[in-house]
mmCIF file with all atom_site columns, C-alpha atoms in Angstrom:
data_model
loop_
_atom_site.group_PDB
_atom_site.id
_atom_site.type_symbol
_atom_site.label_atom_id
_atom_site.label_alt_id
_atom_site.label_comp_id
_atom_site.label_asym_id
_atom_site.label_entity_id
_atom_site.label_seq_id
_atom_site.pdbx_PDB_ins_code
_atom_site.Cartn_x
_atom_site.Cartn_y
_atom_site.Cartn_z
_atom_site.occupancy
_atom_site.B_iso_or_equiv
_atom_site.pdbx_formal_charge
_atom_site.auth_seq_id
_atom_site.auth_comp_id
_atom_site.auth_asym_id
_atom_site.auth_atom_id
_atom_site.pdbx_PDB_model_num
ATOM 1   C CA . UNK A 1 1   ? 0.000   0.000  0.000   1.00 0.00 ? 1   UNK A CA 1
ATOM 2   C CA . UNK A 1 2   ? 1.417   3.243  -1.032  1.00 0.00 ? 2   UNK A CA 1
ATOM 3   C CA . UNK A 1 3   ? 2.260   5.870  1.722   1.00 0.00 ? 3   UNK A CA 1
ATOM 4   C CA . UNK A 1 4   ? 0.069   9.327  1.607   1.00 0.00 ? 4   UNK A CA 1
ATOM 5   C CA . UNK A 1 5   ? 2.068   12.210 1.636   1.00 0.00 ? 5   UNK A CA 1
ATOM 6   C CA . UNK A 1 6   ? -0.486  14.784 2.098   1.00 0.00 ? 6   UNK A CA 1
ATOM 7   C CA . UNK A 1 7   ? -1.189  15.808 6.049   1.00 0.00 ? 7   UNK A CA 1
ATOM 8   C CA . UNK A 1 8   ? -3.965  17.841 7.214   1.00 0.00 ? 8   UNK A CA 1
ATOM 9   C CA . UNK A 1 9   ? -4.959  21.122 5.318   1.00 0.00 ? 9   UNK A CA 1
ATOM 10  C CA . UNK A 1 10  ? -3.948  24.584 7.429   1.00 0.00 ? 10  UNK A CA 1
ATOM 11  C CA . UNK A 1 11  ? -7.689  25.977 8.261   1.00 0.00 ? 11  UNK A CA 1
ATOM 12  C CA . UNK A 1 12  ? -8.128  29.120 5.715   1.00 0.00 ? 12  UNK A CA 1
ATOM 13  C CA . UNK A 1 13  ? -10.073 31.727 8.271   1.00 0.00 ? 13  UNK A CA 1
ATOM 14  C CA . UNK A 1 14  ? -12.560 33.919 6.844   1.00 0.00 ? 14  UNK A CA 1
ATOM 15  C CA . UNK A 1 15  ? -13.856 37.178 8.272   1.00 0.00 ? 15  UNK A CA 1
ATOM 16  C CA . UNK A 1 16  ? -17.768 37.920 8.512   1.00 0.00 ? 16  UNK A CA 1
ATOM 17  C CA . UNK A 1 17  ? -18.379 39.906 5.642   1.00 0.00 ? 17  UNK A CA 1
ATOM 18  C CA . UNK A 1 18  ? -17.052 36.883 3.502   1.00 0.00 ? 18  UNK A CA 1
ATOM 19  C CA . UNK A 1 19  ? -20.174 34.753 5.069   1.00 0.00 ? 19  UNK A CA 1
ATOM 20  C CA . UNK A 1 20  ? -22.909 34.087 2.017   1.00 0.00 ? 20  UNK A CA 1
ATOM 21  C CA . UNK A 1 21  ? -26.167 32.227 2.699   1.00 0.00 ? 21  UNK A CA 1
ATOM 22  C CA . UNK A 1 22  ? -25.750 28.692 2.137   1.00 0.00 ? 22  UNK A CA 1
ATOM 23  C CA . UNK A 1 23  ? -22.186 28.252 2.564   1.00 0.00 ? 23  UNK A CA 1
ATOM 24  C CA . UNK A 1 24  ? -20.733 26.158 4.972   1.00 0.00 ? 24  UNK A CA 1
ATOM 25  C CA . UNK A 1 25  ? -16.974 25.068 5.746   1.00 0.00 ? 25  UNK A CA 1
ATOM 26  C CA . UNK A 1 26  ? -16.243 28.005 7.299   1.00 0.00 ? 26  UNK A CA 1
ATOM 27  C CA . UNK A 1 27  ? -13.185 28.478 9.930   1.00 0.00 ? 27  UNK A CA 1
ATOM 28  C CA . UNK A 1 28  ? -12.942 32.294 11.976  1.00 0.00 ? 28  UNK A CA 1
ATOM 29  C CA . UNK A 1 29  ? -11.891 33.670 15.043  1.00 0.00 ? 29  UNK A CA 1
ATOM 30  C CA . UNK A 1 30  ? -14.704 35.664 16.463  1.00 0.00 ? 30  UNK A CA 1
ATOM 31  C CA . UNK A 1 31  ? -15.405 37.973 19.282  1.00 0.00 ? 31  UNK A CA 1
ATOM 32  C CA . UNK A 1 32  ? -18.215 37.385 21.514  1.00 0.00 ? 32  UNK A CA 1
ATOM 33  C CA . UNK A 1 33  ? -20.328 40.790 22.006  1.00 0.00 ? 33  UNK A CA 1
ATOM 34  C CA . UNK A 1 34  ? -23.217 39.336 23.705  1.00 0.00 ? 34  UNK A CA 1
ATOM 35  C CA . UNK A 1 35  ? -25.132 36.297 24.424  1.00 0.00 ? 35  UNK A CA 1
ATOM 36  C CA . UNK A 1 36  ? -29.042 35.878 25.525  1.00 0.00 ? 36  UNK A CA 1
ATOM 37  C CA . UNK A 1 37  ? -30.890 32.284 26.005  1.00 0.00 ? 37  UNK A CA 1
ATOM 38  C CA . UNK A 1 38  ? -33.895 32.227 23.963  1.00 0.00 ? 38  UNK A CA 1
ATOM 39  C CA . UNK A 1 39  ? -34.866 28.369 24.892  1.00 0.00 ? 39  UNK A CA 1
ATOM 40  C CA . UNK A 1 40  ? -34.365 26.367 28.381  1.00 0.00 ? 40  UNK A CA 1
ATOM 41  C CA . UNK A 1 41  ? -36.174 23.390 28.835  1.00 0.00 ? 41  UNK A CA 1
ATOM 42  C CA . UNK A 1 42  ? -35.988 19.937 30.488  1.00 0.00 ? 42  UNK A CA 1
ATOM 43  C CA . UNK A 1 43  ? -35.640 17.133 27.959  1.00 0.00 ? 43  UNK A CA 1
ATOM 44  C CA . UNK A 1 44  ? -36.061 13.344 29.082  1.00 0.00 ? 44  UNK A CA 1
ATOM 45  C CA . UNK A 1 45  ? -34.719 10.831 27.185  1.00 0.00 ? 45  UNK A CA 1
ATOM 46  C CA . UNK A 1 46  ? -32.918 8.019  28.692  1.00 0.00 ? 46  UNK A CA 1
ATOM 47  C CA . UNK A 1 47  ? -31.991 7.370  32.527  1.00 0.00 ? 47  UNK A CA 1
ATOM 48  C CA . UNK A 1 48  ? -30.744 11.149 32.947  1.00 0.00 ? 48  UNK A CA 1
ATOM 49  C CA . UNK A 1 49  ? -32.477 14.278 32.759  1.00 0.00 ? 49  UNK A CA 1
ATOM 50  C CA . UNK A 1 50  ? -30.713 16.693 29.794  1.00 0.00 ? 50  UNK A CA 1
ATOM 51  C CA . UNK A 1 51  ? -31.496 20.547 29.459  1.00 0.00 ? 51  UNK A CA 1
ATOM 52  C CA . UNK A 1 52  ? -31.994 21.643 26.079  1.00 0.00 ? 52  UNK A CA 1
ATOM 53  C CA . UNK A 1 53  ? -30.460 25.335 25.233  1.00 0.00 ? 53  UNK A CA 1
ATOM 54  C CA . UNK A 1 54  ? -30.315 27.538 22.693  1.00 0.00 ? 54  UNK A CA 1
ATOM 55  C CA . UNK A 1 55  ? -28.823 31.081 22.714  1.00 0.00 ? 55  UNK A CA 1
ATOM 56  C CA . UNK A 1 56  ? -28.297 34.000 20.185  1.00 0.00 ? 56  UNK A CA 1
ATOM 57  C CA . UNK A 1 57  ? -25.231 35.180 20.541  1.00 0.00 ? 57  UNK A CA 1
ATOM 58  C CA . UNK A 1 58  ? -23.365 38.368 18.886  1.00 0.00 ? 58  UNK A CA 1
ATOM 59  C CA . UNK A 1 59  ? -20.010 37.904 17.453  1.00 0.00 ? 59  UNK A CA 1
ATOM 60  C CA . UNK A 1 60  ? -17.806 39.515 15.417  1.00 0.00 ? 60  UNK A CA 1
ATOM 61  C CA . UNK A 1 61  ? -14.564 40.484 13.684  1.00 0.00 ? 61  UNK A CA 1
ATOM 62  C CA . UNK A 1 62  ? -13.008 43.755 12.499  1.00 0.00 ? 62  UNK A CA 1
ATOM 63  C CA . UNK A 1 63  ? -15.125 43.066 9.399   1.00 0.00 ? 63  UNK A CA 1
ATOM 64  C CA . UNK A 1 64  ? -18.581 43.030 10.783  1.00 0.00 ? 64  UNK A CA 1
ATOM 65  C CA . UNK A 1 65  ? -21.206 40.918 13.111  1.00 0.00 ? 65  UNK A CA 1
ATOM 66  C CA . UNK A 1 66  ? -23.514 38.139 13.054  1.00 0.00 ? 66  UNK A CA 1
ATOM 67  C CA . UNK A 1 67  ? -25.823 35.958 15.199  1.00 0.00 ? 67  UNK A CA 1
ATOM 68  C CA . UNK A 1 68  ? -24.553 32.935 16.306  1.00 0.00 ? 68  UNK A CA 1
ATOM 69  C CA . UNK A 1 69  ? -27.171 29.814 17.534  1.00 0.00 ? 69  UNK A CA 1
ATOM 70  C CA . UNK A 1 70  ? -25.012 28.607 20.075  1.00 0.00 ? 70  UNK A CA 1
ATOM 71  C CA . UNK A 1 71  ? -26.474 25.296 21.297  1.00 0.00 ? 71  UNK A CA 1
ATOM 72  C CA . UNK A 1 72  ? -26.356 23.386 24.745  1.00 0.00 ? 72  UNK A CA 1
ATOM 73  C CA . UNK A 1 73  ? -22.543 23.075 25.567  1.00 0.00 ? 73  UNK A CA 1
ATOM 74  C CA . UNK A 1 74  ? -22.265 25.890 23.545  1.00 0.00 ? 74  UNK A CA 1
ATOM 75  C CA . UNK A 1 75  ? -23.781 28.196 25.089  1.00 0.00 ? 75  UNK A CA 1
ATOM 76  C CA . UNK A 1 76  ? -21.339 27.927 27.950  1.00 0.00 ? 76  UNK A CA 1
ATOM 77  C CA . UNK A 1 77  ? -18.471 28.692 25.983  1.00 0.00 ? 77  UNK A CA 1
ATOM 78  C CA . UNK A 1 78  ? -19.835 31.564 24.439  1.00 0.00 ? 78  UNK A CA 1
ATOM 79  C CA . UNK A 1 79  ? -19.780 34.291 27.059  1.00 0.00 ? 79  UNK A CA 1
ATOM 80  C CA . UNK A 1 80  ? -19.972 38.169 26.548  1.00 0.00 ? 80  UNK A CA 1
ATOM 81  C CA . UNK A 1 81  ? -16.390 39.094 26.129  1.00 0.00 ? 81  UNK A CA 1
ATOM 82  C CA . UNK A 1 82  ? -14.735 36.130 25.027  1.00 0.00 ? 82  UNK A CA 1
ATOM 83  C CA . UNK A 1 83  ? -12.654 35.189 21.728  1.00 0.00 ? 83  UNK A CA 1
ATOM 84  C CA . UNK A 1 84  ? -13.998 32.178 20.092  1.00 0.00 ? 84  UNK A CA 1
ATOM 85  C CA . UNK A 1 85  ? -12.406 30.229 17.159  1.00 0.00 ? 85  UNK A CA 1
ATOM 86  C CA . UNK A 1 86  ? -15.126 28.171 14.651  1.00 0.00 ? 86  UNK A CA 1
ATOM 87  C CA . UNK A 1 87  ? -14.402 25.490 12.811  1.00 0.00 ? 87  UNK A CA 1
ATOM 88  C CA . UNK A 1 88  ? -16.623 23.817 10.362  1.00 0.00 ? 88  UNK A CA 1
ATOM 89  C CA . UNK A 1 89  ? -19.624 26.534 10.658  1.00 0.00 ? 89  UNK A CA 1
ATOM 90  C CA . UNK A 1 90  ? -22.163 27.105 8.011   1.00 0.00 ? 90  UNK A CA 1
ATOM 91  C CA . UNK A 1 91  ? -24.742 29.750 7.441   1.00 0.00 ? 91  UNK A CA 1
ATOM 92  C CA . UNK A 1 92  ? -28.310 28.534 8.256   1.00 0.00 ? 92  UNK A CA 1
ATOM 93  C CA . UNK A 1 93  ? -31.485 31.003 7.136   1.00 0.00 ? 93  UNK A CA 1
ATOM 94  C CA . UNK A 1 94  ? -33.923 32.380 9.925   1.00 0.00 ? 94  UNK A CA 1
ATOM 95  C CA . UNK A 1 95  ? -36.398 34.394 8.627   1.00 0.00 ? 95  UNK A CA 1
ATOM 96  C CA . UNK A 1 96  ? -34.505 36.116 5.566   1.00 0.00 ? 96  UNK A CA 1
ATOM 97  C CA . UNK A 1 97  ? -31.338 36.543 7.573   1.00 0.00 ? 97  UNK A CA 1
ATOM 98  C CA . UNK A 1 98  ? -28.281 34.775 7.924   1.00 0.00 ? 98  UNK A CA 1
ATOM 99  C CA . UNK A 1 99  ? -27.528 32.925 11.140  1.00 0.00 ? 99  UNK A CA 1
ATOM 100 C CA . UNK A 1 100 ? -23.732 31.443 12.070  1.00 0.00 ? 100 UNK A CA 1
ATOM 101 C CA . UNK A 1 101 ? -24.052 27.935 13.860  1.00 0.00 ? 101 UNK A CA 1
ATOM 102 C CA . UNK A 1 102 ? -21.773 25.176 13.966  1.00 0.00 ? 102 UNK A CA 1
ATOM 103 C CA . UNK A 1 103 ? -23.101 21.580 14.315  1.00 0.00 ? 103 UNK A CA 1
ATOM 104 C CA . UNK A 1 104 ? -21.857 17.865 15.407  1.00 0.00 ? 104 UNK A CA 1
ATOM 105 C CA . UNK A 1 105 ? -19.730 18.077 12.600  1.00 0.00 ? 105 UNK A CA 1
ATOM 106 C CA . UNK A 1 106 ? -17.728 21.208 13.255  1.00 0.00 ? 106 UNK A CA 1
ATOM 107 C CA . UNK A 1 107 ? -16.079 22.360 16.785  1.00 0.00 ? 107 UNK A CA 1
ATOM 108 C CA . UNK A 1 108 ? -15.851 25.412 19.263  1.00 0.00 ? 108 UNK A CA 1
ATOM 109 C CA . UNK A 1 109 ? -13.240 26.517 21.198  1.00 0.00 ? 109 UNK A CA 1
ATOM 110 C CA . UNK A 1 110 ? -11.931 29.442 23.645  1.00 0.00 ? 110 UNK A CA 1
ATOM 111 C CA . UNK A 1 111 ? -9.123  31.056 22.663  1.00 0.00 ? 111 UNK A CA 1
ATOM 112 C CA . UNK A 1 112 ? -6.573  33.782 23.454  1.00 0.00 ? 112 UNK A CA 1
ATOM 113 C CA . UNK A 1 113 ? -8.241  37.142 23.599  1.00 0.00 ? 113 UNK A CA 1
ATOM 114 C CA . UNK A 1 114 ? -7.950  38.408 19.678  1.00 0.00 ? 114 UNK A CA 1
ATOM 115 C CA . UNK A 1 115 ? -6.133  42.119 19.125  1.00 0.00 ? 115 UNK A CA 1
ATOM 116 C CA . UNK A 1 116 ? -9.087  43.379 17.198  1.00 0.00 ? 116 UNK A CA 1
ATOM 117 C CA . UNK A 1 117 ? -12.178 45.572 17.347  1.00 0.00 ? 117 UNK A CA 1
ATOM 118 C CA . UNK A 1 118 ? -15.420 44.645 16.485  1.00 0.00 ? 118 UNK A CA 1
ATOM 119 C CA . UNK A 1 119 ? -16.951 46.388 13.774  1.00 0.00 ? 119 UNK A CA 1
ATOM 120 C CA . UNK A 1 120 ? -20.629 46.918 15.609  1.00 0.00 ? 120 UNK A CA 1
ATOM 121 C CA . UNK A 1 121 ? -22.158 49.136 12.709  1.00 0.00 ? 121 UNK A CA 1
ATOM 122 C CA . UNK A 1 122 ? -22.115 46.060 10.156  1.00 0.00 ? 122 UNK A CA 1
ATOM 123 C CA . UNK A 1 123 ? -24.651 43.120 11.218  1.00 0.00 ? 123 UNK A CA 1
ATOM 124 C CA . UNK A 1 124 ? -24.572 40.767 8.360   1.00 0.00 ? 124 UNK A CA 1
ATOM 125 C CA . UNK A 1 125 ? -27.941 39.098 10.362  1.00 0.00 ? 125 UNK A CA 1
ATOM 126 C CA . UNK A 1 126 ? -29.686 42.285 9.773   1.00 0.00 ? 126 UNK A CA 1
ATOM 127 C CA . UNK A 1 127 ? -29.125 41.785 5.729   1.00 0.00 ? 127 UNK A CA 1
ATOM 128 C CA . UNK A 1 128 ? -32.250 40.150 4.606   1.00 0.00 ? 128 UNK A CA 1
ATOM 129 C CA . UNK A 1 129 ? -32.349 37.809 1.620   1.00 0.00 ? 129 UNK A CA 1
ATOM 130 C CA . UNK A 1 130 ? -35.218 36.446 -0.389  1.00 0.00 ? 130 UNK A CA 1
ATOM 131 C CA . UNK A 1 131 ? -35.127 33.227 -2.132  1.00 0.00 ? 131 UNK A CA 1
ATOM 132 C CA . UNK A 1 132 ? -35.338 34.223 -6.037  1.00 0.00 ? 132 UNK A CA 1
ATOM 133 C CA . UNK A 1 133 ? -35.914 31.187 -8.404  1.00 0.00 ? 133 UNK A CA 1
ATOM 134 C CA . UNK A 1 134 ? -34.722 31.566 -11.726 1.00 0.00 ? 134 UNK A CA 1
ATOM 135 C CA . UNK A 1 135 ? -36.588 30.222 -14.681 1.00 0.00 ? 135 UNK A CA 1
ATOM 136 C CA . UNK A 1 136 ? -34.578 29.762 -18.153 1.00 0.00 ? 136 UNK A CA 1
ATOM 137 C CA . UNK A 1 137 ? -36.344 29.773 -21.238 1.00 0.00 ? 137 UNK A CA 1
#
């Protein structure tokens, strides 16, 4: 069997006004401006009682902001203040607006406070998008 010389890829980070609805993959060191549960509840399945929880949470880079759905663990990591690296995130659609979330597949994790400012007077979630379909004749 022939030995691969390829190792792992180096992550390519973007920044938040690179984000486009629909795409997924995406890899960036965020700030995290604020946080707020929106849904708390007691789930039962199995021998142990689990919460369920969901928060919106603001983040950002130098380039701009956007909502993140930060779910159960999560939402403990992402606290008002802290720097944030996520891997694997894709854009999910609420309502006509983008939302950043990152699922089983993809990872978050607290990192070293980041040297930038966030650029508050660009929120790429308040952008909204409608769904156009294109006919060709």
């Amino acid at each position: 069997m022939a030995e691969s010389t390829t190792g792992m890829r180096k992550p390519v980070f973007a920044k938040v006004d690179q984000l486009r609805p629909g795409t997924s993959g995406h890899t960036l060191t965020l700030k995290v401006v604020s946080s707020k549960m929106v849904l708390q509840k007691g789930r039962s399945d199995g021998p142990q009682m689990r919460q369920m929880r969901i928060a919106e949470c603001l983040v950002g880079d130098e380039t701009g902001m956007i909502v993140f759905t930060a779910r159960n663990e999560q939402v403990d990591l992402l606290k008002p203040g802290a720097t944030v690296i996520l891997r694997n995130a894709k854009i999910d659609m609420f309502k006509g607006s983008m939302r950043l979330a990152v699922d089983k597949w993809g990872r978050v994790e607290v990192t070293e406070p980041a040297d930038f400012t966030v650029k508050e007077d660009n929120n790429m979630s308040l952008v909204e998008y409608e769904l156009v379909n294109v006919v060709e004749e």
